[in-house]
Each structure stands twice: as structure tokens, then as C-alpha cells.
């Protein structure tokens, strides 16, 4: 990986491991998670349901539930190790330095307070603004996320907004205090295609305006391609591949990434009525992950070594890496993407 | 809103009417005759008949019923046989005591139960939580007359801290209020605890945390406010039954409330007072329900009727 | 789609937590005591012994036996009386709950499933029931049929059905709008089929939970009826009856009221814990009263 | 607490102060009102003595003439006149309450002058004096006022200052009272139904005096340093009636057998802590007209033998009902009796009923046997015997022409000594025929704090406090 | 079975001006506040053995239409014909008969399975309701056969839904839907809740089943790539109406309704650099609520081509270039969406 100058580096996660206390032992939700996001850059965490994307975000924002145990790793933000700080200190960075957009805009807003109150609360509590000034500021933010008639709508309750507008409100809240890092956990999953396009546009615009670093969490391969610089693909609590989007998509170094890309019906309409490529089997139970490469039971290329040895992150050049014993062979294989 | 209120009032009136009819029929269906109760062992049929005629009880049932309903409209329930005064006067002399007792108990339940529930939720799974849970479980289902008796035994008889009964001194309300409050308090503790836990699991709490708000504010403002909705619904209902539950507590503590009046009046087959008490109790109950409904609208903007 | 196997059903053979085992043992002990207790230590309501009256716990009686928990106002052994009372109180509790839940579930399901006028009528009746002083009801029934076991159960069931009806109705409302009910409908299923196959099974857990809370309340309510002189006939011992009878003797024989009170409390608390644990395991979202 | 206020706890609520109507026989009402309204004659130490009336005579057999004392005034300053007496008696009769039956024979009340009242009857009425002892005289003008009974007054030492039905009554000194003013300025009655509540309140100095304790709790209170217990006989007793119109109680041997099965002495000693008297007649001995009878001996053998003779060698099954609100330890008492009967093979099912239901059953003769408490409040045997034991009253299915004759003759007898003899005879029949079982005569236990002095026992069971003071 | 249609080209299912409205009651008032026309006059035809894809924004009435077809909602107007027979007013008995021909697969594979029943019971419910259709070789064997057919191991028959993954649950739902050998399956977003890899498996299964049993699908989805992959015909819905319908490739290659244009341009594609795409059109504003639909053309509030006439006059479906479009300016739109044209 080309070493980025430390000044532009915004967030660095290294060797993060998070477990959950559960009946019948701990669930290791994250293992060996390392990635970084630079200022003005977008990193996408891509992966299927349960692969650990949200837990990663929660770990950074100190939002993990009490049952979670961070067993190792560091999260460096602004030179500080957030995991070493008391939770209270980390929280203090939330809102001001780090903002977060949640998946479901309906439930992410408190239903019993007006949106004005909820946004103004940020200014009042975090910046000590007076009631009126806070409201003014709130109106301004709502305006910047493109909700018309902002001032009047301050007094409305979340249920009086449509899904897309709610998501904009959540975004407004996340960027209100101009954080340097924005974490967006599946910000458009609950939305329609056309609205999704609006929201992604908005996020892109805001990111450029504020030169924010953005960590975008999604399971939609398409969304990633549009707005992302780099991508990290997660599978069963681990990052299996990371690198520049185009490189990863065009030349996936991990069979899982490869399978994922293949199973999307081609938008171009090719292969109509042809069976889609699929990944056989099921994701492992996090309490009983297979030995060696966690993907090996489902991997069409699995060899003996995959069953016994955990593959290291193989450097494929230009910041592209994959945790597969045969990553180089994968990249060299031209069968899939001619 | 007025239309809504009207509809709600309409159904409330229906409930009152239903209760009134039932109490009217019930009093006449049960054995025992007011005249006989009054005259006692020596009652002769002639005496009984004369008294019944005096009280208008010799009229046909439908006539009595109609009479009862028409006069009920102006809250006139007739004369109390036992007390020699208008039944409504008897009720209005005792109802304030019951309402006072219920309100003190309610306040107590709220002031103690609410913080205890919040505390318990925040301490989830810890020893304090378990202890509070046990306490609330006990408080919810222990017989209030037994609790009352034990409280008297302990605080009044043994420690001489509080008066054992009556409404003579200002502190006399404490023991009956505590006894009456205990079940409600326990319900509140449990509701608040589970409500807060549920509300704390909602995504908007994560949002609040992600805003960097202190945990106190997250719990105290965002958590508590949402938890109020289920709590108010149940507590409102319970407040209504608090009045009914007062019967036993009033007996144990010689509290001169409506509950005692009701018991004594039933025993004396004092139709007018029983009818008045029941109608007033039910009226109170449905009013509280309406208030709760309205409050619900205040607390939860999602059900607010706009425009 | 979190790990769903975490929501283990009771049937799964995992080690049961103390929250179930301990209270279950206690409740089992009560049931056992109720069943065999009276056989071991018979209670004869007419075996009064005036010389032995109001004896404190651990007193040797005139006939040489030891009274573990003392004697009552006519010299009958309190322990024997409580054992016999356990049988009655438990029976009353169980019978009442069965009756109340049958009525409540039936009405609640009907109201919730068909809604509209039926719903309105049932819920208004429930309102009347809730607002109506249950003591009057007790007097009514007691007076009309005379004090009897059936009566007490009837009165208690009538005052309890509303709770079950409400839960059943609420649950029916949510279940009937669930997709799997739609799925049954698209198969052409009739209302009866849906009620039997979709609604009723979903009611079992919440009703069971409500029943555990109500169990304590019902036993207590029976006691309260006895306290007001509307309970079971004299000569049929119940905990409530004993507590109530002992209240005039608080000054000189505290044990008469206290002992059955403690026995009752322990049972009620244990059943409550069972209910809580059950609720946590069966339906974490159910808010019960 | 001020020595000028005596705090009294009622075991039963004072529901009304109208002593002329429904509550005319109501003990709590009379108990308060006897200090407010005074009768023409009063029963003192078993004797009827003049109070408002100075003297009386019978101009003829159907007329009772009373001469009122001169110069007596009501608390409002108005003088007592014969019109007040007439109005009061008339109101009692018109009130149709439980005492109005005592005056069924009255034909006219006349007031020849301001201080003379004539009560004319259609038959001879021997009970006029004892009946009058229950009639407090209220001012005629005030009786017209519907609100009078919220704060009634009369010629007595106290007048009512405050009244909340069922809760609270306060009496204050009557400034116009002709005699020595009552030692305590204010009497406050509070209703505390629970025994333990009353005792606790007493111990905690929340009240000064109460009564109505169960006999078996008295010993306990006696031990208390700060309390005094006064126990004294009353006009009240327990009785257990058989429904003599029903099998097997139609047979006198059965009735007697059941009596013989019970050890009254043991009941008295243990259940009543010795604070009751084994009955020696159907009414307590202090009542006018009572005569001592020979108690039935505790003799289970004899009981069995009598049963066998009556055709029930193996006993029988029957029921006994009572009112749950009857009296303090009625249930224990009943259970004890039932145990005794069980010992001679008679299975008695207990039926504890609500009072109204009990009364309805009682009047309908819809019962086998019943246990109850009676109080001859007038202190005159007629009140109990002639009201209840006449075959025309048909209270217990027992009909005996001889008894009827005696009782009617006694009521019509103006000569009080002769009356007493007739009642004695009637009492003996009731006793020997075992119309019911008369187990115990009740004692009253008044408990007060040691500061209280001057309490005078009242056999009516309705204590008065116009002689009581606090130090 | 309902009389088999003589003409193989006649539509199996035909919606004619179908309307479904809901009365909105305020929560405590219980009185009708307003009317939502969730489906506001839809014409649609599904050919036997073919797949009709339906796309549209959330809340545009797709599910309501689907539910009306299977009888879960009562239409307030228009007609539904199945194999030529009007079924919109079918009573309970007729519905039971229809259930043999029309089945449904639901979006949420978890919610659509009774959590208290085993897989065998869930599939077997079919014959609880239709005992007369119980296969000769017995229920058990048929259940096993069905499970095998949809790719579930028969040992799992006694498991409960929560013991399955999302994809497996959806297979259970599919097994139940095909148990009666229906002719039409209404699929309401059957793969939306599934991860891409599982989605592919499910789509493959549906395609196989169609081949095997000659099923017709009404396939609702919001993922346009999925719809394109599986459908023969396409209907684009907007606010309770169909704005464009026709052969799927025709529309994809050159949409003729501005909404279709925007929709297709907004599809995120995994490798945009590898495809030639029309320029992205990001629509302004939000979807109007069906409680107060805009006058005239319902899309005019967000339309980048709207003129005055659009505000007043509601366009009806008309044939344009091989498909039906409801737009006053379909021809113009067509030129805009022509490959290579600038939007
Ligand atoms: N509070 C928790 N307790 C126990 N396990 C948890 C908890 N939260 C998450 N997990 C587990 O951690 C793993 C990762 O979950 P996470 O929510 O990060 O997935 P995700 O990638 O965000 O999936 P999705 O796309 O469904 O949101 C899962 O196996 C999940 O079961
Ligand atoms: N039972 C109902 N009562 C009232 N309104 C309803 C009801 N069901 C649906 N609606 C309304 O009808 C409209 C269409 O809903 P429908 O569920 O059919 O949309 P959809 O296209 O399936 O959306 P999605 O893509 O979100 O599933 C929506 O506005 C919805 O709010
Ligand atoms: Mg997630
Ligand atoms: Mg839908």
C-alpha cells in the first residue's frame, strides 16, 4: 500500500477484533479489521448481511452495546486512539468530529420530538447556542440538505416526512457540526432507486464541500461503484479484499468478491434467462467459523491449504490486497471479466 | 378534535349507562330488602310494606328504572335510606377522601416508581435491578389488606410512628396511601423498566448517542419521553382501578372514603347510595380514560389528530 | 437477521437458568404440599380445641402434638389449616384462570379478528367491567347463589377476563395483519382455519405469561373476598380466609395472619418470577401489566 | 391533647343522628343521642326514674298521663312543653323505624296543657314507661326542619357541634343545660371498624376511649400500663334459635340434646376469657322481667340419649346460619359450637351470610338454626320476649298458645310487679322448651386511657360520657 | 381448474381499470379522514407462462395490486379476469378454488412463514385447506418432493422457520406456492430481502420452475436489474398508475416515459465504467403522497419535461413505439432516451 501522508489520514483502524458475549460462548463479530480513510476520500465497507459492517461502525463511534468486548486493535482518529479513551471522551467527538447516518431513517429519528428540536439539540447541547440561534442554525442545515421551506418544517414531526426527506434529516443531523469523518451505515437501503440517487448525490456534494472523509457501509455493489474511491469487502467478520474500486471490481483477488460480482444480474441485459452465477452454501455461523480460510467451504477454488491455513492479506499492488492464498492467480484469471 | 371528543364522550356515556343499568338491576336482584335491613330481626310484613311504600320501592321496576335514569341526568340519585340525606350528598362527602387518598397514592407510586424503574433499567441485570424486580413483583401481587395489616403492625403498633387509621391527622393518609400505592408503584416500576429498556434499544437512541449527547440526556430525554407512551396508557387504567382498590384499604385503615360508603351501603341495601357511588366511580373511571386518550395524543405526535 | 437460535424455546435442552429452576422448585413444592399435605396433616374444621387456642408457633398442644406454626382462635393447628388452604387456594387460582382465560381469549379473539361492532361491544363491556366495583359484583353473586367455591371462582373469573381479552385482542390484531396469515389466506384458508392455526398458537405464550401474573392476583383476590366476608363458606380453609380471620388477633396472635401471608407471598413471587422468565424467553416485546 | 376533648372511637359507624326514624334502635345513634336528647323517664340501676317528667299516673287503664318538670329549656333557649313530647313521639311512630312497633297500641297523644301529656292506647299497654325511656325529646319546631339532624340539640348535657355521617361526630356542652355542666367540654366520636386499629389508636394515644373489643382480647389490653379496662354485664346475649317448624327441631328432645352437648363453662373460660356469664335465662338477669333458670348441664351422654329417644341415635345433619356482621367473635363461637355438636354426632354446616341475606332468610323462616346476638335495649323483657317469641311474630317457627297468652297479658299489665312475674313464667317456658339455646350473656368491655375518669358502666351497651373527664 | 383458455395467446390475467382505495382513519378518532387510491386505474395483462415485471417507487401501489389479485384486498373498481373469468368479486368459496390457480410469494420470507409451525406443517397446510387435492402418494412424500424440488434437504422438514436462513425461508415459501401447481404466481418482491448471492439462487430457482410448470409470474421488484433479468414484459408504475408497459427490452433500451427514463438512469451499476449508460437524471423533489395525488399527470411535479398540459390533463396509456405509454410527450421522451442522446 502506498503510505499516505499522515496529515491527510483521518481514520485508521488496525487489527480490530470485537466479540459479543452470548449464551454458549462469545460471538467473534470482527477479527483483524484494518482499514483507513483519508480526508476527502470515501471508503466503502461492502459485505453481506451479518458480515460485521455495522459493528465496525459502532466500534468507531463508541456505540457498541454493553455486551460487546473489543478484544484487540486500535482506532486512531486525529492521532487519538478512540478505543483507549474513556467512552465518554469518544462520545464527545461524536457529532462534532464524527457524524453518523443510520440505515433506517424512520426509526433513526425520535418520533416524539419535532425535527427542529432534534437538530437544534445538537447546537444547544454541543455548541451552547441559545434556543433561537440553535433553531436558526437548524433551519440552515435542513436547508443545505435540500428540504424546501426549512423554517416552517422545523416544527414537524418525523412521521410527517417522507422516507427520503427523513434520510436527509438524518444526514443533516450528522453533518450539522461539520464533522471531519462521516460514517454512513447503509444510508439508502430503505429508499427507492430514484431517491437513492438523490441521497447519494447529496452525500457526495456535502463530502466535497466539507472535504469530509466518508466511510460508506453498504451491501449494494452498485452504490459503491458510483461514489467510492476505495472499497473493503467483508466476509464473516473479516476484510477479505480491499483496494481501489475499479481494481477490485475488474480484477477481484478473492473468490468471494468474484462470486458476489457474478451473482448480480447484468444490467446490460446480457445473459437473459441464463442462470445466474451463484455462491453455494451459507455464510458460517460466527460462533463456529471454519478453520483456515473462512470462505473455503463455499469456495469453488478451495485447495487443501485453504482448509488449514488462514490466508494472509496478499498485496496485489497499488493498495489492492486480498486474503486469499491464490489471490494472484485470481487476479490473473481472465475468464470472468473479459 | 371536538368531533373526536364527542364520539369519545358518547361511548363513555354508554359505559356509564351500562354500569348504571347493571347496578340498578343488581341491587334489586340480590336478596335482602332495605326495609328489612333497617327494621332488623323484629320486622313485620306490615312495617316492611309501609317503609317500602314510603321509599317508592313498591312501584313497578320499569317505573323505578326510568325514574332513576331521568333523575340521574341531574345527578339526583334520591334519598339515602340509611343516612337520611340525598345519596349524592353522601357520595360527595366521601368521594373527596377517596380521591385524595387515590391521588396521594398515585403521586407516591409515580414519584417512587418512576425513578426506581429508570434506575432498575439502567442497572439492568445487576443486583440492584434484580432486587427492585423482586420488590415490584411482590408489591404487584401481595394482598393489599395483608400489606396494610403488616404495615400497621410494624409502623403503628410497634414503632408508633404513624397513626393506624382514620383521617384525623394529615399524616394519617400515609399508611393507607402506601398500601394502596404499592401495587401501582410496582406496575409502574415494571412498566418504566421494560419501556425504557425497549426504548433504549430503538435506533433513535443510537442517533442521540451519535450526536455526542451525554448518557444522562440520552436516557432522560430521548429514552424516557418515548417510554412515557406505554406507561401512561397502563397507568391511566390503573388509576381508575385504584379507586376500586381503595375499598379494602379504606376498610383496613378506617378511611372514610367512597369505598367504605359503598360497602356499608351495599350491606344496608341502600339503593340510592350504591347507585350513586357506582355511577360516580364509573364516571370517574371513564373520565380518566378520556384524559389518558387525550394525553396519549399529547405524548405521541403520531396519533395526534391534525387539523 | 441476528443469530436466531439465540431465542431458544423452552423446549430446547439447554441448561435452564436459576430464574426458572428455583421458583419452579418452590411452586412444585407448594403443589406437592397442597396435594399430599392435607393427607399427612389432616385439617378438620370442627376439631376445635379451646384449650389450645391462640398458641404461638412451636407450642406443644394438649394432645401432645407440636404445633409448628401455632394455632388459630379456636385452637386448630395453623400448619394443617394452611396445607388444606393451599389446596383450595391453588385450585381456586387455577380454575379461575382457566375460566377467565377461556372467556377472555374467546371474546378477545372475536373482537380483534372481526373488529367493527363486535369489537366495540366487547370493549365497552370490558370498560364497564373495569369501572364497575368488583366488590358489588362479589356481593351480587355471593348473595344470589350463596357463598360457594363455584361462586368465588365465578366472581373472580368475571373480574379477570378483561385482562385476558385485552391481551388476546391486541395479539390477534397484530397477528392477523402478519404476512403469514395473508399467506394462509392466499391458500384459500377460512377464518376458522386461520384462527385455529395462526392466531391461537400465537396467543399461547402471551396468555401464559399473563396467567402467571394473574395467578398471584387471583389468589390474592380470593383472599380479599374472604377479607370482606364474601369468600368461601366457613369451614373451607383458604389462605385469605385465615389471614382475614387472624386480623382481629394481631395484637395477641400475630402468626395467624402473618404465616399464611408469608406463604402466599412466596408463592406469588415465585410464580411471578416464572412468568417474567417465561416472558423474556417467549416474547421479549410483550409489555404486561 | 387537650383535656377538654374526649376522643372516642366507635366500633360501628354513626350513620345518622335521627333517633326517630330508621336508626331509632341503632346503638351508635342512640349512644350519641342519649347525651343530647333526654327521655321523660330514665332507667337507672334497673329502676325507671323520672327525668323530664316529674310524675305520671294512669287516669284510666288506657291512658298514661305525664307531668313535665317546669323550667326546662332546650339548648336554643326555648322551653320544653308537652307539644315537644307529642311531636317527638309522633315522629317516632311516623318514622316507621324499628322502635315504632313498640307504640302500635297508641291511639292518641294529647296535650291538655303545656306541661301535661296524655298517651292514649287502644289496649292496655304496660310497657309505656320502659318504651318512653328510649324516646329522647326534641323541640317540636326543630323537628320540622329537615336539617335539624345535622346538628341536633335537646335538653341534654351536650349538643351536636359537628356531624359527618359514618365518620365523625363532635358534641359540645349545652350552655342551657339545667344541671351540673358535663366535665368534658367536647366529645369527639370517630369510627374505627377494625379491632386492632382501635387498640392501636388507643395505645398510641390517638383516642381516649373505645369499646366493642372481642372478649378474648381483653386480657391482652388489661396488661397494658396505660390503659384501663372496665367490664360489666349488659342487656345483651347470644342466642341460637332452632327453626322449630322444621325437622328434627320439632322435637323438644333434639333441642335440649343440642344444648346439653355444649360445655358453656369451657367456652366462657377459653373463648371469652372468662368475661361473659353463662346464661341463666333467655334474657340477661339485669333486665326487668328476667328470672333465673337452671342452666342446662354439659352432658354429652344425656345429649346422645335424648337424641336416641327422639329417633336420631346417630345424630343428623343440619345447618346453622349467622350474619357475618353480627358480633365480634361470632365465627369462632359458631365453629366451637359446631365442634361440640360434631362430638355427639350432629353435623352442622356453617352458613355465614351477609346481614341483609341473613335477615331475609331469617324472616322467611328459610333456615334450620341460627346464631345471633340480642340486646334488650329498653331493659324491659317485653322488648325481646313479646316482640320475638309470640307465635304471631313467627320468628322461629315455635308456637305455644300458653306462651302467647302470658306475653300478651304481661304487655297489657300496668302493674309492673305483676308484669315481672308474667315474664318470669314466660321465660321459663322458653328456657325449658329450649326454643333456642341461650349460651352466654355478654359483657361489655370499655377500654380507656388511664387519664380518663368518671366512666359509669351502662348495661344498655351504649356508653355515655357526660360524666367522664380527663386529667 | 378453471376452464382452460382456448386461445394460448389470450392473457391469463387481465386487469382492467383496477382500482383499490383505502379509507384512512385517524388512529383514535376511528373516523374516515381521507381516501387513498393506492391503485388508481391499472390495466395490465399477464400472458400464460410468461413473466410480467412490475417496477415503481415505494408506495406506488405494487403490493396493493398484487394483494387485490390474490384476493387479500377488495377492489373498489375495475375488473380482474383470470383465464377470462371475472374474479374481483369472488366469494370465499370461489377464492378457495382460485387459490389452486393463483398463488403468491411474499417479500419478507420470515414474516410469511408461521413461526410456530414446522416446515412440513407450513407446506402441508395447503392440503389442510384443500383436502381434496391431497396427492395419491400421500402428503409426506409430496412435501419431501417439493422440498427437494426447491433445493431444501428433506431432513429439515421438522425444523421451524427461524432455523433457516433468509434464502432457505424463501424456498419454503416457494414450495408452498407451487404445491397446488398454480398457473400464476404473484411474486411481491421475492428477492428484495435477500443478499445478492442468495438472490441469484432464488432467481434461478424461479426461472427453472417457470420452465418446468409453465408458470406465469407477476413479478414485482424494485431492483431493475433483477426485473430485467427475469421478465418478458415490464410495467412501470407511478403513484397507483401504470405509466409505461411493454416488452422488457424495448423499454430498457429506450424508455418512453420520463419517469422510466429517470428510473433506469438511476440504477446503480456495479461497474459503470464498463458499460455505456445514459446520463444520470436525478429527479427533483419527493414522491407525492397518494393521499393527495397531483392533478393531471401524476408525475408532473417531478418531471423534467412537464408543461402546462401535464398539470391539467391526465394522459392515458397509448401505444408508442412498441409499448404503451401514459405521457403527453412520449415521442419527445423517446428521442431523449435514444442511445447516445443527451438528456
Ligand atoms: N448486539 C449484538 N449482540 C450479539 N451479536 C451481535 C450484536 N450485534 C451484532 N452482532 C453480530 O455481529 C455480526 C455482525 O453484525 P453487523 O450488524 O455488523 O452486520 P452487518 O454487516 O451490519 O449486517 P446488515 O447488513 O444485516 O446490517 C453478526 O453475526 C451479528 O449476529
Ligand atoms: N391497508 C392500508 N390502509 C391504508 N393505506 C394503505 C394500506 N395498504 C397500503 N396503503 C397505501 O397504499 C399505497 C400503496 O401501497 P403499496 O404497499 O401497494 O405500495 P408498494 O408499491 O407495494 O410499495 P413498496 O415498494 O414500499 O412495497 C401506499 O401509499 C400505502 O400507504
Ligand atoms: Mg448493519
Ligand atoms: Mg410492496
PDB file of N, CA, C and O in Angstrom, chain C residues 12 19 33 120 126 134 228 289:
ATOM      1  N   UNK C  12     -35.891 -26.466  23.927  1.00  0.00           N
ATOM      2  CA  UNK C  12     -34.514 -26.831  23.638  1.00  0.00           C
ATOM      3  C   UNK C  12     -33.803 -27.193  24.930  1.00  0.00           C
ATOM      4  O   UNK C  12     -33.992 -26.597  25.965  1.00  0.00           O
ATOM      5  N   UNK C  19     -33.370 -18.605  37.263  1.00  0.00           N
ATOM      6  CA  UNK C  19     -34.623 -17.855  37.268  1.00  0.00           C
ATOM      7  C   UNK C  19     -35.830 -18.735  37.028  1.00  0.00           C
ATOM      8  O   UNK C  19     -36.943 -18.375  37.334  1.00  0.00           O
ATOM      9  N   UNK C  33     -47.279 -29.876  48.394  1.00  0.00           N
ATOM     10  CA  UNK C  33     -47.831 -29.670  49.733  1.00  0.00           C
ATOM     11  C   UNK C  33     -49.349 -29.652  49.672  1.00  0.00           C
ATOM     12  O   UNK C  33     -50.029 -30.193  50.537  1.00  0.00           O
ATOM     13  N   UNK C 120     -66.410  -3.162  19.264  1.00  0.00           N
ATOM     14  CA  UNK C 120     -66.886  -2.054  20.082  1.00  0.00           C
ATOM     15  C   UNK C 120     -67.671  -2.577  21.273  1.00  0.00           C
ATOM     16  O   UNK C 120     -67.438  -2.172  22.408  1.00  0.00           O
ATOM     17  N   UNK C 126     -66.034  -4.499  28.438  1.00  0.00           N
ATOM     18  CA  UNK C 126     -64.802  -4.558  29.228  1.00  0.00           C
ATOM     19  C   UNK C 126     -64.635  -3.286  30.044  1.00  0.00           C
ATOM     20  O   UNK C 126     -64.252  -3.331  31.219  1.00  0.00           O
ATOM     21  N   UNK C 134     -65.771  -4.302  41.700  1.00  0.00           N
ATOM     22  CA  UNK C 134     -65.906  -5.757  41.683  1.00  0.00           C
ATOM     23  C   UNK C 134     -66.507  -6.274  42.981  1.00  0.00           C
ATOM     24  O   UNK C 134     -67.088  -7.345  43.023  1.00  0.00           O
ATOM     25  N   UNK C 228     -63.443  -9.450  53.000  1.00  0.00           N
ATOM     26  CA  UNK C 228     -64.673  -8.670  53.042  1.00  0.00           C
ATOM     27  C   UNK C 228     -65.866  -9.542  53.400  1.00  0.00           C
ATOM     28  O   UNK C 228     -67.003  -9.097  53.346  1.00  0.00           O
ATOM     29  N   UNK C 289     -48.986  -5.966  32.165  1.00  0.00           N
ATOM     30  CA  UNK C 289     -49.245  -5.084  33.279  1.00  0.00           C
ATOM     31  C   UNK C 289     -48.850  -5.776  34.578  1.00  0.00           C
ATOM     32  O   UNK C 289     -48.716  -6.935  34.661  1.00  0.00           O
TER      33      UNK C 289
END
